[in-house]
N, CA, C and O atoms as a CHARMM CRD file, in Angstrom:
* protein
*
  356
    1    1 UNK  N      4.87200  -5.35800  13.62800 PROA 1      0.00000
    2    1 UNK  CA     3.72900  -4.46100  13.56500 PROA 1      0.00000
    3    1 UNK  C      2.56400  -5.14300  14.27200 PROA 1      0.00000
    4    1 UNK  O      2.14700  -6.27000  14.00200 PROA 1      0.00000
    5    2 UNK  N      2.17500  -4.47500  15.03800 PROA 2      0.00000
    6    2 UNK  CA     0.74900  -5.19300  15.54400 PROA 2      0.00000
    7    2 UNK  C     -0.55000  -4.99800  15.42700 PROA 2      0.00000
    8    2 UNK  O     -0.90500  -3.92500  15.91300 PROA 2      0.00000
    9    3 UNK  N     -1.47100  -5.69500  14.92000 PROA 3      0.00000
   10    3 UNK  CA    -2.89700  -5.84700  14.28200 PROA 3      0.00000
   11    3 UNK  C     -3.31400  -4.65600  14.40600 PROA 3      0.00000
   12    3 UNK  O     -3.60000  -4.09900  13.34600 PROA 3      0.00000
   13    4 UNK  N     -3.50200  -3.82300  15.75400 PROA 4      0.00000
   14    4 UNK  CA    -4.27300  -2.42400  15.92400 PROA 4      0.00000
   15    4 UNK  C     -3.43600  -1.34900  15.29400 PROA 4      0.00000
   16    4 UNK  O     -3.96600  -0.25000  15.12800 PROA 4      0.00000
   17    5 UNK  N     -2.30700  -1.51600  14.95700 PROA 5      0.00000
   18    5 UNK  CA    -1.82600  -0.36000  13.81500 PROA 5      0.00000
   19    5 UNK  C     -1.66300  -0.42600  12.67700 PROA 5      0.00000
   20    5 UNK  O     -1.21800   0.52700  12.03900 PROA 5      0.00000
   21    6 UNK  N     -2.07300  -1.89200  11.98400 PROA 6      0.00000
   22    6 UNK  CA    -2.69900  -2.34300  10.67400 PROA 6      0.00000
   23    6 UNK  C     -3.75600  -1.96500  10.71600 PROA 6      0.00000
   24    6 UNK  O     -4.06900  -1.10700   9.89000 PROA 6      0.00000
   25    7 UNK  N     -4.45700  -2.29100  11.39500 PROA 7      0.00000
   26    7 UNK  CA    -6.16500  -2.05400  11.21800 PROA 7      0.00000
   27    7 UNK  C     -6.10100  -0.25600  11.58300 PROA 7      0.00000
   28    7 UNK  O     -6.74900   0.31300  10.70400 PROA 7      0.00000
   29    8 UNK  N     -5.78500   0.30000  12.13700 PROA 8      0.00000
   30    8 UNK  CA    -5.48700   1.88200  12.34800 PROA 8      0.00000
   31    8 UNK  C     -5.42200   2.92200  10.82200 PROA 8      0.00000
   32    8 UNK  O     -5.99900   3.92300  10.39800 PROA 8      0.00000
   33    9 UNK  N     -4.20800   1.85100  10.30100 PROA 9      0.00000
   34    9 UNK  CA    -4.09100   2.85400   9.06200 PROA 9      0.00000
   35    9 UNK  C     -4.95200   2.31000   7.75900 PROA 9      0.00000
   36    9 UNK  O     -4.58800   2.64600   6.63200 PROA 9      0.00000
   37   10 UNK  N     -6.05900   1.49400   7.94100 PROA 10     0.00000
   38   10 UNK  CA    -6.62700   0.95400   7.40100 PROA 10     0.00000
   39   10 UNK  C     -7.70400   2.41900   6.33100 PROA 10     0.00000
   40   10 UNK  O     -8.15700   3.41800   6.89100 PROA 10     0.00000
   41   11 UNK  N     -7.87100   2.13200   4.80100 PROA 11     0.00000
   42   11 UNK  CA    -8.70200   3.09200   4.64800 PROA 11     0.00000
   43   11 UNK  C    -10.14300   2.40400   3.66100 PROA 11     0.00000
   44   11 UNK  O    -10.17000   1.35600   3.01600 PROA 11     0.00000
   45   12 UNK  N    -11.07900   3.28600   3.82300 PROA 12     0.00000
   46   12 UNK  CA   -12.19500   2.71000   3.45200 PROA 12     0.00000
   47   12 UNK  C    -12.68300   3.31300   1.36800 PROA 12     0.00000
   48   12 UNK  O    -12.93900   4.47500   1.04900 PROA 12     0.00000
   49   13 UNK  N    -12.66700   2.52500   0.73200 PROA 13     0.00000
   50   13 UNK  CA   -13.07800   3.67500  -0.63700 PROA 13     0.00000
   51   13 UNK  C    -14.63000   3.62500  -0.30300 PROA 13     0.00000
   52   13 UNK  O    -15.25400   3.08900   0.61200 PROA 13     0.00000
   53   14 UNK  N    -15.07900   4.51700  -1.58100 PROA 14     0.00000
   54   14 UNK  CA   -16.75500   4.79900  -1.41300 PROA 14     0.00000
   55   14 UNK  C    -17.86000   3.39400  -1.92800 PROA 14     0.00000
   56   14 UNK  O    -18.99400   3.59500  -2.36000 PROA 14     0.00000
   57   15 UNK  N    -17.27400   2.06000  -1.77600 PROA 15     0.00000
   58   15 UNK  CA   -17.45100   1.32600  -2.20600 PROA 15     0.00000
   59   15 UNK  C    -17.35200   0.35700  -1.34700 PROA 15     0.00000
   60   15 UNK  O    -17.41000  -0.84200  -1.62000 PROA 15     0.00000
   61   16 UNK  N    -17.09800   1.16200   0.43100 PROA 16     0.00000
   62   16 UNK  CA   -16.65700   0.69000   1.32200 PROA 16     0.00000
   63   16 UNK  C    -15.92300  -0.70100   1.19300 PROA 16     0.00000
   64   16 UNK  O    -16.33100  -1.66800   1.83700 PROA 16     0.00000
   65   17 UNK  N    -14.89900  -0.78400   0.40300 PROA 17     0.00000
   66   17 UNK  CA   -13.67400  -1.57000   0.21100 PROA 17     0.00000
   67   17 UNK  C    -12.45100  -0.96700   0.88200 PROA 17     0.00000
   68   17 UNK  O    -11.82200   0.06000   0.62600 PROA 17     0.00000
   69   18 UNK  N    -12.30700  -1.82300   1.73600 PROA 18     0.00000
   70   18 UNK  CA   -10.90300  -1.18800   2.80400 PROA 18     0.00000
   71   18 UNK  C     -9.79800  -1.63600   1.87200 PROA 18     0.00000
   72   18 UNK  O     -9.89500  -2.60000   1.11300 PROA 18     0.00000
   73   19 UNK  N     -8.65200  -0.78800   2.00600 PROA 19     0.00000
   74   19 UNK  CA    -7.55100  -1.03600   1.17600 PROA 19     0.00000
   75   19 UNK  C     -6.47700  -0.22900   2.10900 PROA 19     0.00000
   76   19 UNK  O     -6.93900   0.49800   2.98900 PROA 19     0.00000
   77   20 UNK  N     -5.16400  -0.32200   1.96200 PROA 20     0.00000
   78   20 UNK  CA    -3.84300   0.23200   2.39800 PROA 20     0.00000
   79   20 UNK  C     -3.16900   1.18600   1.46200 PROA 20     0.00000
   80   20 UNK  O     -2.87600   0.95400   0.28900 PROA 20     0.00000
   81   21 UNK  N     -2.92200   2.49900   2.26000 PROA 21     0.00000
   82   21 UNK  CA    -1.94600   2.81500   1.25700 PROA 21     0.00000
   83   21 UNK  C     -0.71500   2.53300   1.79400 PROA 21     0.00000
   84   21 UNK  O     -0.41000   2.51400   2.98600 PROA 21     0.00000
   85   22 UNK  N      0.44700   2.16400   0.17000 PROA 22     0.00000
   86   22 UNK  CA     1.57300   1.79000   0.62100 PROA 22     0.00000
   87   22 UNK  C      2.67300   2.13200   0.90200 PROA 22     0.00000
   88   22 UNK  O      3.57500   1.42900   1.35800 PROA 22     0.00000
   89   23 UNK  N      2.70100   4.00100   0.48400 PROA 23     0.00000
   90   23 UNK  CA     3.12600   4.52400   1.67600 PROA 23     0.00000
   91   23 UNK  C      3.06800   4.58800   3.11600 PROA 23     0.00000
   92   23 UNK  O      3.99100   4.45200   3.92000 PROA 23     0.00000
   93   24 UNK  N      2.03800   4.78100   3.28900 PROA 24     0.00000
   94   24 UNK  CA     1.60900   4.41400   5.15000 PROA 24     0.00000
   95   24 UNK  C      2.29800   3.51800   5.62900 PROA 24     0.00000
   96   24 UNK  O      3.04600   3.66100   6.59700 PROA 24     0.00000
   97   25 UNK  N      2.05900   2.12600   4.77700 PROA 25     0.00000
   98   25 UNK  CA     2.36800   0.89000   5.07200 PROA 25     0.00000
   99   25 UNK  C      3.76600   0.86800   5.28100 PROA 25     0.00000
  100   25 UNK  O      4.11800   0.41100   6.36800 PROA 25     0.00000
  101   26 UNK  N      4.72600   1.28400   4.43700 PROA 26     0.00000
  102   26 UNK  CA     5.74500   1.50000   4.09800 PROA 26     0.00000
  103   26 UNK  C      6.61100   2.06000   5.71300 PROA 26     0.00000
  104   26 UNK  O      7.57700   1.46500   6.19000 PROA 26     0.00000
  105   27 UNK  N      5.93800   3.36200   6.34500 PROA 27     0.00000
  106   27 UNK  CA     6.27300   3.44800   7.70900 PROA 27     0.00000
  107   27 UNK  C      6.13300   3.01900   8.63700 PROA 27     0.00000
  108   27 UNK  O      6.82800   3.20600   9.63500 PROA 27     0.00000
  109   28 UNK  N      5.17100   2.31900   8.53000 PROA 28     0.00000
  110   28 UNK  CA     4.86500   1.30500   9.91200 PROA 28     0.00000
  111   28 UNK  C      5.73900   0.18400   9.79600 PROA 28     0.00000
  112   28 UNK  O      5.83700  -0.46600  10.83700 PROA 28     0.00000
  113   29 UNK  N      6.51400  -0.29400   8.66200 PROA 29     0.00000
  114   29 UNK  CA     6.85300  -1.42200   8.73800 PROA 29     0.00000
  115   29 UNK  C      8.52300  -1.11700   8.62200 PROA 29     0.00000
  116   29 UNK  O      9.42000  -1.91000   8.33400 PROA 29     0.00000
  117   30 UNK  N      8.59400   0.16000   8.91400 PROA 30     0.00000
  118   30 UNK  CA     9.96200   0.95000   9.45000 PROA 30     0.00000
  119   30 UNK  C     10.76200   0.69200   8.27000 PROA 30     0.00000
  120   30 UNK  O     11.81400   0.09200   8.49000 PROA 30     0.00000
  121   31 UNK  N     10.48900   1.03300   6.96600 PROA 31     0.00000
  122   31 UNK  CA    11.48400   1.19600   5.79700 PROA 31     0.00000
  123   31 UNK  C     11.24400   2.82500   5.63800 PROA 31     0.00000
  124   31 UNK  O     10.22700   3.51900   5.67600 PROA 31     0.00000
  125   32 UNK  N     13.25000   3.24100   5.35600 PROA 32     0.00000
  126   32 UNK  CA    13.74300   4.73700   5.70600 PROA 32     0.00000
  127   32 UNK  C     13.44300   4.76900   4.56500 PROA 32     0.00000
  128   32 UNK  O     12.89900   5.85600   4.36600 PROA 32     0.00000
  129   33 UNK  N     13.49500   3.99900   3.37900 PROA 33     0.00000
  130   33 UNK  CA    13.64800   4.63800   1.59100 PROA 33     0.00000
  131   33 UNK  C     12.18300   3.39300   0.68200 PROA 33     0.00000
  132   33 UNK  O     12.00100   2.18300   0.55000 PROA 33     0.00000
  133   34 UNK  N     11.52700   4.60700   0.30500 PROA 34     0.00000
  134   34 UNK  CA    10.10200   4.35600   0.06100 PROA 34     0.00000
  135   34 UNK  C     10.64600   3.15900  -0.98300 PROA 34     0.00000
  136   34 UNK  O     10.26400   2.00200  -0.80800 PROA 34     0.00000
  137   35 UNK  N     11.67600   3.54400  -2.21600 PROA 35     0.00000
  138   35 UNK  CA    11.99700   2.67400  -3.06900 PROA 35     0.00000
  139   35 UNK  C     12.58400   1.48300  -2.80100 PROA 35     0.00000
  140   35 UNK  O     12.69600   0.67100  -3.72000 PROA 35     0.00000
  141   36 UNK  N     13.07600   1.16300  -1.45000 PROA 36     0.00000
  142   36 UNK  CA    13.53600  -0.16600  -0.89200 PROA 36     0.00000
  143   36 UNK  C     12.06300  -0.95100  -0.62900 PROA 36     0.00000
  144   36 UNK  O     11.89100  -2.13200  -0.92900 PROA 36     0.00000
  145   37 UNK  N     11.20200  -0.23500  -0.12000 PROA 37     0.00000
  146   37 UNK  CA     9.64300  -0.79400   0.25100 PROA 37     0.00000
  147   37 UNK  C      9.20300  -1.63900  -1.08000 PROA 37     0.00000
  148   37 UNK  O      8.67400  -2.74700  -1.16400 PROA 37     0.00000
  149   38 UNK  N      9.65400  -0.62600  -2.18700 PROA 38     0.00000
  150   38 UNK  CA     8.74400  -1.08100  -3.84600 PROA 38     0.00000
  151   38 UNK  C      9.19900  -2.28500  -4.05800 PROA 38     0.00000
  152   38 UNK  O      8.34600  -3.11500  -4.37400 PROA 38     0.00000
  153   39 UNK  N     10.63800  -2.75100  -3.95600 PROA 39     0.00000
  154   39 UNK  CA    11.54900  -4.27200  -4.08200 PROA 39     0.00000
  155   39 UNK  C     10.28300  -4.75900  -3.17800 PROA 39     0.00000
  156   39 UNK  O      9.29100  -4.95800  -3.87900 PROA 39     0.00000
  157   40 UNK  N     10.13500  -4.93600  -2.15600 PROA 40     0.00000
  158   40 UNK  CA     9.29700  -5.93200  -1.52600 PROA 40     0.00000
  159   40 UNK  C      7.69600  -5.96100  -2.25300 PROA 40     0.00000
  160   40 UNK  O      7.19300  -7.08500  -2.24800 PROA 40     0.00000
  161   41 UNK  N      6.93100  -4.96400  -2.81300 PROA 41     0.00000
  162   41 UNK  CA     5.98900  -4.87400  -3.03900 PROA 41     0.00000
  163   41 UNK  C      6.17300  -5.56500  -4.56200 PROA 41     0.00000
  164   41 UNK  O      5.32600  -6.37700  -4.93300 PROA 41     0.00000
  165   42 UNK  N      6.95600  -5.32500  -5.16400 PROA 42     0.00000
  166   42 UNK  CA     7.11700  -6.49000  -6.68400 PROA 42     0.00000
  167   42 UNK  C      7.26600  -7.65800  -6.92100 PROA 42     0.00000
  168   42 UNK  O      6.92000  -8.23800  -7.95000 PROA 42     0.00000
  169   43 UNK  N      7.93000  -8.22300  -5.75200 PROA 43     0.00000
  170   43 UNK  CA     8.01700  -9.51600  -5.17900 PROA 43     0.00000
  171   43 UNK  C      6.72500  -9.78400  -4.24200 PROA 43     0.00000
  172   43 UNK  O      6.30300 -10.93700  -4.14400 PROA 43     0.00000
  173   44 UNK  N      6.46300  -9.34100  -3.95500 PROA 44     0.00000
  174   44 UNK  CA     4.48100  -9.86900  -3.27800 PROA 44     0.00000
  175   44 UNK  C      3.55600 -10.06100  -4.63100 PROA 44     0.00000
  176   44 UNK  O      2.70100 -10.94600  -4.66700 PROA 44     0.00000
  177   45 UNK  N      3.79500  -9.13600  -5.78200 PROA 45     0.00000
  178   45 UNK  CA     3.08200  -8.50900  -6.92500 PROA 45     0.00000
  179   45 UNK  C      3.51400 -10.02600  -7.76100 PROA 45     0.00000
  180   45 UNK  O      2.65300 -10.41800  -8.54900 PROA 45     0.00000
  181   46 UNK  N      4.46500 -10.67500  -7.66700 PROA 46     0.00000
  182   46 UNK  CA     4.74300 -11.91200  -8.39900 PROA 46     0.00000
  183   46 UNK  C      4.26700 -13.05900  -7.52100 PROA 46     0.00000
  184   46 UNK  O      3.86600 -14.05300  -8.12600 PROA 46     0.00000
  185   47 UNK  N      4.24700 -13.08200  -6.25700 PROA 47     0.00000
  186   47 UNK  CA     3.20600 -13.79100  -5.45100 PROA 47     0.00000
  187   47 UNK  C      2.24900 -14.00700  -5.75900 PROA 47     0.00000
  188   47 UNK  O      1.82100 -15.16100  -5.79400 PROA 47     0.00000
  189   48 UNK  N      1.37300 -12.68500  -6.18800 PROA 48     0.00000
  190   48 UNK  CA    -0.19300 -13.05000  -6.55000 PROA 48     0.00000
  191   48 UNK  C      0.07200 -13.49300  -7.14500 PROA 48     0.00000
  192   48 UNK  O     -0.12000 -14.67500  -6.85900 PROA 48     0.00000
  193   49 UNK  N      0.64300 -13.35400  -8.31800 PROA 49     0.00000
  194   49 UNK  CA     0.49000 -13.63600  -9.93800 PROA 49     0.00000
  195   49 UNK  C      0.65800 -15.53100  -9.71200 PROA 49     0.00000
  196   49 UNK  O      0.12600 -16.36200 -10.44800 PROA 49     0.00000
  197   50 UNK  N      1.28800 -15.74800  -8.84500 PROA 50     0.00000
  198   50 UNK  CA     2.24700 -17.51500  -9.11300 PROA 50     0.00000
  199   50 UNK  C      0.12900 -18.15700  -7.58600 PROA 50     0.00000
  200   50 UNK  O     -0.16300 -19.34400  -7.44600 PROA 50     0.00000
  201   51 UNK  N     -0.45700 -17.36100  -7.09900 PROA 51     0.00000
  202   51 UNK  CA    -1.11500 -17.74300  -6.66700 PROA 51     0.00000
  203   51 UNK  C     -2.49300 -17.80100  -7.09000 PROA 51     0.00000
  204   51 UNK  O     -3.42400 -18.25300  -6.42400 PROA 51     0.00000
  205   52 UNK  N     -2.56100 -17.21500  -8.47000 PROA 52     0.00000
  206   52 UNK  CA    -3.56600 -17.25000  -9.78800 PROA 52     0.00000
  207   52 UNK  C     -4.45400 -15.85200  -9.21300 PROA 52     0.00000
  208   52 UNK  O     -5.65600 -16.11500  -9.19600 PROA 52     0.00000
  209   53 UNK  N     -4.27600 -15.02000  -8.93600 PROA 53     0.00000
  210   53 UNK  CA    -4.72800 -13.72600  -8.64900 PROA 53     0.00000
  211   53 UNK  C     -4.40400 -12.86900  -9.36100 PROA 53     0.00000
  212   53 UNK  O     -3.20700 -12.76800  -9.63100 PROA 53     0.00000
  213   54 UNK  N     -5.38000 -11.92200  -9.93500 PROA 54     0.00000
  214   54 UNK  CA    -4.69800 -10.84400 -10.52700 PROA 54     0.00000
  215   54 UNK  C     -4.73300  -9.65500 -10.04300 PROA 54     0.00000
  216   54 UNK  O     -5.46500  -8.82900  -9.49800 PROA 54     0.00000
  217   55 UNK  N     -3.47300  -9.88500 -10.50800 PROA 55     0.00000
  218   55 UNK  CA    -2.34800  -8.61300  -9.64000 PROA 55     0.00000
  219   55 UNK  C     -3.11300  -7.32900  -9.32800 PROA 55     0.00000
  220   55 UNK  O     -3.02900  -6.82700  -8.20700 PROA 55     0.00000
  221   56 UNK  N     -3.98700  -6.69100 -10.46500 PROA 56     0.00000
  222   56 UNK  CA    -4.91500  -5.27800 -10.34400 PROA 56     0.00000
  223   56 UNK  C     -5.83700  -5.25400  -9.42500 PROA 56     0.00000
  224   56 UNK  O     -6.03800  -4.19000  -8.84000 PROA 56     0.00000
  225   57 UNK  N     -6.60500  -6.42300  -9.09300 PROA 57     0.00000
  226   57 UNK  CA    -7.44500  -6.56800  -8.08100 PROA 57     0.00000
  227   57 UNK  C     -6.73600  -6.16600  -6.07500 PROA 57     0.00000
  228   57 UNK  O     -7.18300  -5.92800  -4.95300 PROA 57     0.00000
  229   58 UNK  N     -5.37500  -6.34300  -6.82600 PROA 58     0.00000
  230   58 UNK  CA    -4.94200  -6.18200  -5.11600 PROA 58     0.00000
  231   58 UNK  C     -3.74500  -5.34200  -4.66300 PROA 58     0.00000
  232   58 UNK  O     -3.30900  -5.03200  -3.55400 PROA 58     0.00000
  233   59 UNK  N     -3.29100  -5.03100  -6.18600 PROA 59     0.00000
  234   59 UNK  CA    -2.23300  -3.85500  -5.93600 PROA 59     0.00000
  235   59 UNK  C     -2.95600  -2.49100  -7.18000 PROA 59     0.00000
  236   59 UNK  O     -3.14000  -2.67400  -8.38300 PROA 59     0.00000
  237   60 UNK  N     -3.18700  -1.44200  -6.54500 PROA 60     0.00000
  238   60 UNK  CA    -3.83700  -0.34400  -7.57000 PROA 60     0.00000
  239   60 UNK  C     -2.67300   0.84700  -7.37400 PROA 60     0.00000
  240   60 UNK  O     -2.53100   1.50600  -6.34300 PROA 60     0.00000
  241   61 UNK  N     -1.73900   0.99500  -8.79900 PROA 61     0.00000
  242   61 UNK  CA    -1.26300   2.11900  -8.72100 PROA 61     0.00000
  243   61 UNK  C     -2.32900   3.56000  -8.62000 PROA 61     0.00000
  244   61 UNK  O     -3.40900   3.56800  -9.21000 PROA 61     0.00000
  245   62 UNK  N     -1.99200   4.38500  -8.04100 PROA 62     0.00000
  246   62 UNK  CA    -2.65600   5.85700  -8.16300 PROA 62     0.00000
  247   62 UNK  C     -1.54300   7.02800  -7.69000 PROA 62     0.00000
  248   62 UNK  O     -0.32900   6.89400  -7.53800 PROA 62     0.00000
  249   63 UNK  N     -2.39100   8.23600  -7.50800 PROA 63     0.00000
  250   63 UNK  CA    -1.24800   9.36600  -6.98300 PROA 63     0.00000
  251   63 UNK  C     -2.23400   9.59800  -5.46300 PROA 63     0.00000
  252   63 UNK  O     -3.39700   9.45000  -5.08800 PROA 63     0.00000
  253   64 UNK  N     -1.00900  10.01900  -4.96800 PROA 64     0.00000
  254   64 UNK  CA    -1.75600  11.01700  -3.77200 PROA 64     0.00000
  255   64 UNK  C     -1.34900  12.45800  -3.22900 PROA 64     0.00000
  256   64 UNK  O     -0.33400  12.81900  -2.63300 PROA 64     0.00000
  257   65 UNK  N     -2.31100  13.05600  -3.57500 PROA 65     0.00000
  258   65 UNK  CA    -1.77200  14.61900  -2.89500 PROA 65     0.00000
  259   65 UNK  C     -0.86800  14.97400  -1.34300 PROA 65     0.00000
  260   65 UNK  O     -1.45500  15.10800  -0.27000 PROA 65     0.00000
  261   66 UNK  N      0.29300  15.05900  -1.46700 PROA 66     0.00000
  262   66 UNK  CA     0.87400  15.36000   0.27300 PROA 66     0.00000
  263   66 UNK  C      1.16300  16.69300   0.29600 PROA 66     0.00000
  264   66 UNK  O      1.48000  17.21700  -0.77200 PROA 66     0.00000
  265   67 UNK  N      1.13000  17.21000   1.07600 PROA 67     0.00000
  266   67 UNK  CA     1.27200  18.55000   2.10200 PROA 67     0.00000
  267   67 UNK  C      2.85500  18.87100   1.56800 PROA 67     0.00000
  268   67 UNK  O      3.73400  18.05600   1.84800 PROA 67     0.00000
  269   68 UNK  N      3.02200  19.49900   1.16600 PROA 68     0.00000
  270   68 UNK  CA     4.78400  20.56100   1.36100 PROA 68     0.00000
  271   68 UNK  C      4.94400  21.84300   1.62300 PROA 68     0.00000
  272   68 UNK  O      4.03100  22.62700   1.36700 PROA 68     0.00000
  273   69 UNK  N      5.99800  22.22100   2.11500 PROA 69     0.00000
  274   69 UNK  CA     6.17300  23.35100   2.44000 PROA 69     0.00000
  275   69 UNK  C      5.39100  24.64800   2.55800 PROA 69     0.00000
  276   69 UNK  O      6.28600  25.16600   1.89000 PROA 69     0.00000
  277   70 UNK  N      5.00600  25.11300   2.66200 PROA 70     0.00000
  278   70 UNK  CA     3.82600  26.76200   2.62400 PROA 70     0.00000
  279   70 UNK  C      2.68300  26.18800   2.25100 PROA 70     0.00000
  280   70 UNK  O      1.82000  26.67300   1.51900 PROA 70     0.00000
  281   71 UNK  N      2.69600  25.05200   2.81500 PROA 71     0.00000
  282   71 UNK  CA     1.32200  24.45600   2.48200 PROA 71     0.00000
  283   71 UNK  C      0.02000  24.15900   1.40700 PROA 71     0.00000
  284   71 UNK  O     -1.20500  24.04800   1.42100 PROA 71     0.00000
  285   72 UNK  N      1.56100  24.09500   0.15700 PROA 72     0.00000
  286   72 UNK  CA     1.40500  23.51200  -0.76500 PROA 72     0.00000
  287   72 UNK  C      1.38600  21.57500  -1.24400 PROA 72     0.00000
  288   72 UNK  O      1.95900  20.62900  -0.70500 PROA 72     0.00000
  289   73 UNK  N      0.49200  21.63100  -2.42200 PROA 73     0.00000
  290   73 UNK  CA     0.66600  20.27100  -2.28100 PROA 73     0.00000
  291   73 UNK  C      1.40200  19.57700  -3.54500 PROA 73     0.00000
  292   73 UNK  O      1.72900  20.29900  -4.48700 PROA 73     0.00000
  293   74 UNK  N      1.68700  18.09300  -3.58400 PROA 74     0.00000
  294   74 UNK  CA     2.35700  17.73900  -4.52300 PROA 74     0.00000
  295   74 UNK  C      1.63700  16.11600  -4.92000 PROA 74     0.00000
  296   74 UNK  O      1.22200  15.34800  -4.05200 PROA 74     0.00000
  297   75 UNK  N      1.61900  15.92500  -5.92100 PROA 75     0.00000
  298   75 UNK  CA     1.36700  14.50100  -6.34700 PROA 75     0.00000
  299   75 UNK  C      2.67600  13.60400  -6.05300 PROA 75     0.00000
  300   75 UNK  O      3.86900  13.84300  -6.24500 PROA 75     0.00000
  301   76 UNK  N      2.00400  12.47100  -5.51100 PROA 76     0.00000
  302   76 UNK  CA     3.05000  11.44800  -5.49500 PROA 76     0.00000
  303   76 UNK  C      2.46500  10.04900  -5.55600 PROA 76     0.00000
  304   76 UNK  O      1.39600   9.67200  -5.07700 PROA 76     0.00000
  305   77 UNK  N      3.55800   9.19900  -6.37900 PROA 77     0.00000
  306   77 UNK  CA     3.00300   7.70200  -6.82500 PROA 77     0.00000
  307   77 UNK  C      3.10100   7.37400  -5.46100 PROA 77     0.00000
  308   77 UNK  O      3.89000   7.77700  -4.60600 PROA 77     0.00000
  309   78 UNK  N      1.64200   6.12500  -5.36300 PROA 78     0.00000
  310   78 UNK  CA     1.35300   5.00300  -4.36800 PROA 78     0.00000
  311   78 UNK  C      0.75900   3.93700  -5.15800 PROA 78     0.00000
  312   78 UNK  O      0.45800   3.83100  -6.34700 PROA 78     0.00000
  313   79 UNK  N      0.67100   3.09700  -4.03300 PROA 79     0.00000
  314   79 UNK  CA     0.12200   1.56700  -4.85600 PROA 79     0.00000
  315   79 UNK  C     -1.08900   1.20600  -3.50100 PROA 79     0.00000
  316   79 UNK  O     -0.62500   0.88300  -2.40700 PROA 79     0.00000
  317   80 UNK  N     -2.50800   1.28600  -3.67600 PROA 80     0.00000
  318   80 UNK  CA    -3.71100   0.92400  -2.67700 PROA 80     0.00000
  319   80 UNK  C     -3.51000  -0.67700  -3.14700 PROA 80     0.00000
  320   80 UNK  O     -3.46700  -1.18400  -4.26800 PROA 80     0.00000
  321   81 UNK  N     -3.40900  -1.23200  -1.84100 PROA 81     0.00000
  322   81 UNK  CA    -3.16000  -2.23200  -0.99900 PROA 81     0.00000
  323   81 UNK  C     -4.47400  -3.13600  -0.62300 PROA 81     0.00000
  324   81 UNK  O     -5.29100  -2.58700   0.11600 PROA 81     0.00000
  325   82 UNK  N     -4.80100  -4.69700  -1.13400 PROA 82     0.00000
  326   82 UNK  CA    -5.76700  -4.82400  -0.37000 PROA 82     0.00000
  327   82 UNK  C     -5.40600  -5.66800   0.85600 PROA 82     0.00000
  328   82 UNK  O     -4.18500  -5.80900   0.92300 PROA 82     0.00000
  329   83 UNK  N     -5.87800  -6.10000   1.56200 PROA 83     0.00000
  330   83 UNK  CA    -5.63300  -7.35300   3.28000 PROA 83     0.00000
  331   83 UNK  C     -4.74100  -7.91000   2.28000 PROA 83     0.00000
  332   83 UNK  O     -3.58400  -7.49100   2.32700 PROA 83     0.00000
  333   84 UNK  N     -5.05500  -8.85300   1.29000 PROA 84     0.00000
  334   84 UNK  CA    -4.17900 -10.28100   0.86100 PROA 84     0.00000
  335   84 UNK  C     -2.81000  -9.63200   0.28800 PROA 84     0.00000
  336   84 UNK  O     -1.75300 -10.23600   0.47300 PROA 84     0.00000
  337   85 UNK  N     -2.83100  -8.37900  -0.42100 PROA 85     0.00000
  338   85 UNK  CA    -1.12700  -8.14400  -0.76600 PROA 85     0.00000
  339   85 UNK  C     -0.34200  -7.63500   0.16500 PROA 85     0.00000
  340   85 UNK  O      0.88500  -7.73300   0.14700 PROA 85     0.00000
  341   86 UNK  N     -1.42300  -6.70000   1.58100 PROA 86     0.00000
  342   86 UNK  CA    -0.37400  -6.26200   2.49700 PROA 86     0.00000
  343   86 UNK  C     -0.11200  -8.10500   3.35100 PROA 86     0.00000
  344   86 UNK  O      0.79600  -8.21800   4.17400 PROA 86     0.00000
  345   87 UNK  N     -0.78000  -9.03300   3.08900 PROA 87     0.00000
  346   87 UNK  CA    -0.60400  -9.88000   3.77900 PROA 87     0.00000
  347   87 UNK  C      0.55600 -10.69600   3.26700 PROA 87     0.00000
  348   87 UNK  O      1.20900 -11.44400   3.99500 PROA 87     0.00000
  349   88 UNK  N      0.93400 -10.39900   1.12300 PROA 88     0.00000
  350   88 UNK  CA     1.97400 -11.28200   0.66700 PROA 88     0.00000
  351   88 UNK  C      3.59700 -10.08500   1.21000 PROA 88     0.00000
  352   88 UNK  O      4.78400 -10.38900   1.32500 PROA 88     0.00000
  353   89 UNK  N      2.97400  -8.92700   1.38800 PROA 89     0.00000
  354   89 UNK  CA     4.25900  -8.32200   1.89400 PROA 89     0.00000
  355   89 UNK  C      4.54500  -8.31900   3.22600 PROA 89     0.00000
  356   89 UNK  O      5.59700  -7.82300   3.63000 PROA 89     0.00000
């Protein structure tokens, strides 16, 4: 993956704290099955933890609304990402 399509899918909260979502992340880093992505993200998530970080500060479960069919929408689990956990994954 290269820096300008990290920094691309980069998003800002109203607290202007940039964070990742890890879906996004998840395609750029060319995994077909979102739940093969999560194995890597639990093992980064025990990274922080063994690097005295806590884990909430840098992995935030939430939902996000996506687009389906007739242009309806649906909730779906993600985990907002900050630089240092997309950096332990």
């Amino acid at each position: 993956m290269s820096q300008n399509v990290f920094e691309e899918i980069k998003r800002i909260d109203n607290n202007s704290s940039e964070y990742w979502s890890s879906r996004e992340l998840s395609k750029v880093l060319e995994y077909t099955d979102y739940r093969n992505f999560l194995t890597v993200v639990n093992k980064a998530k025990v990274a922080c933890e063994n690097s005295g970080e806590v884990i909430h500060n840098h992995f935030v479960d939430t939902n996000e609304m996506v687009q389906i069919g007739s242009g309806a929408e649906k909730s779906i689990d993600t985990i907002y990402l900050s630089r240092y956990a997309c950096y332990l994954i």
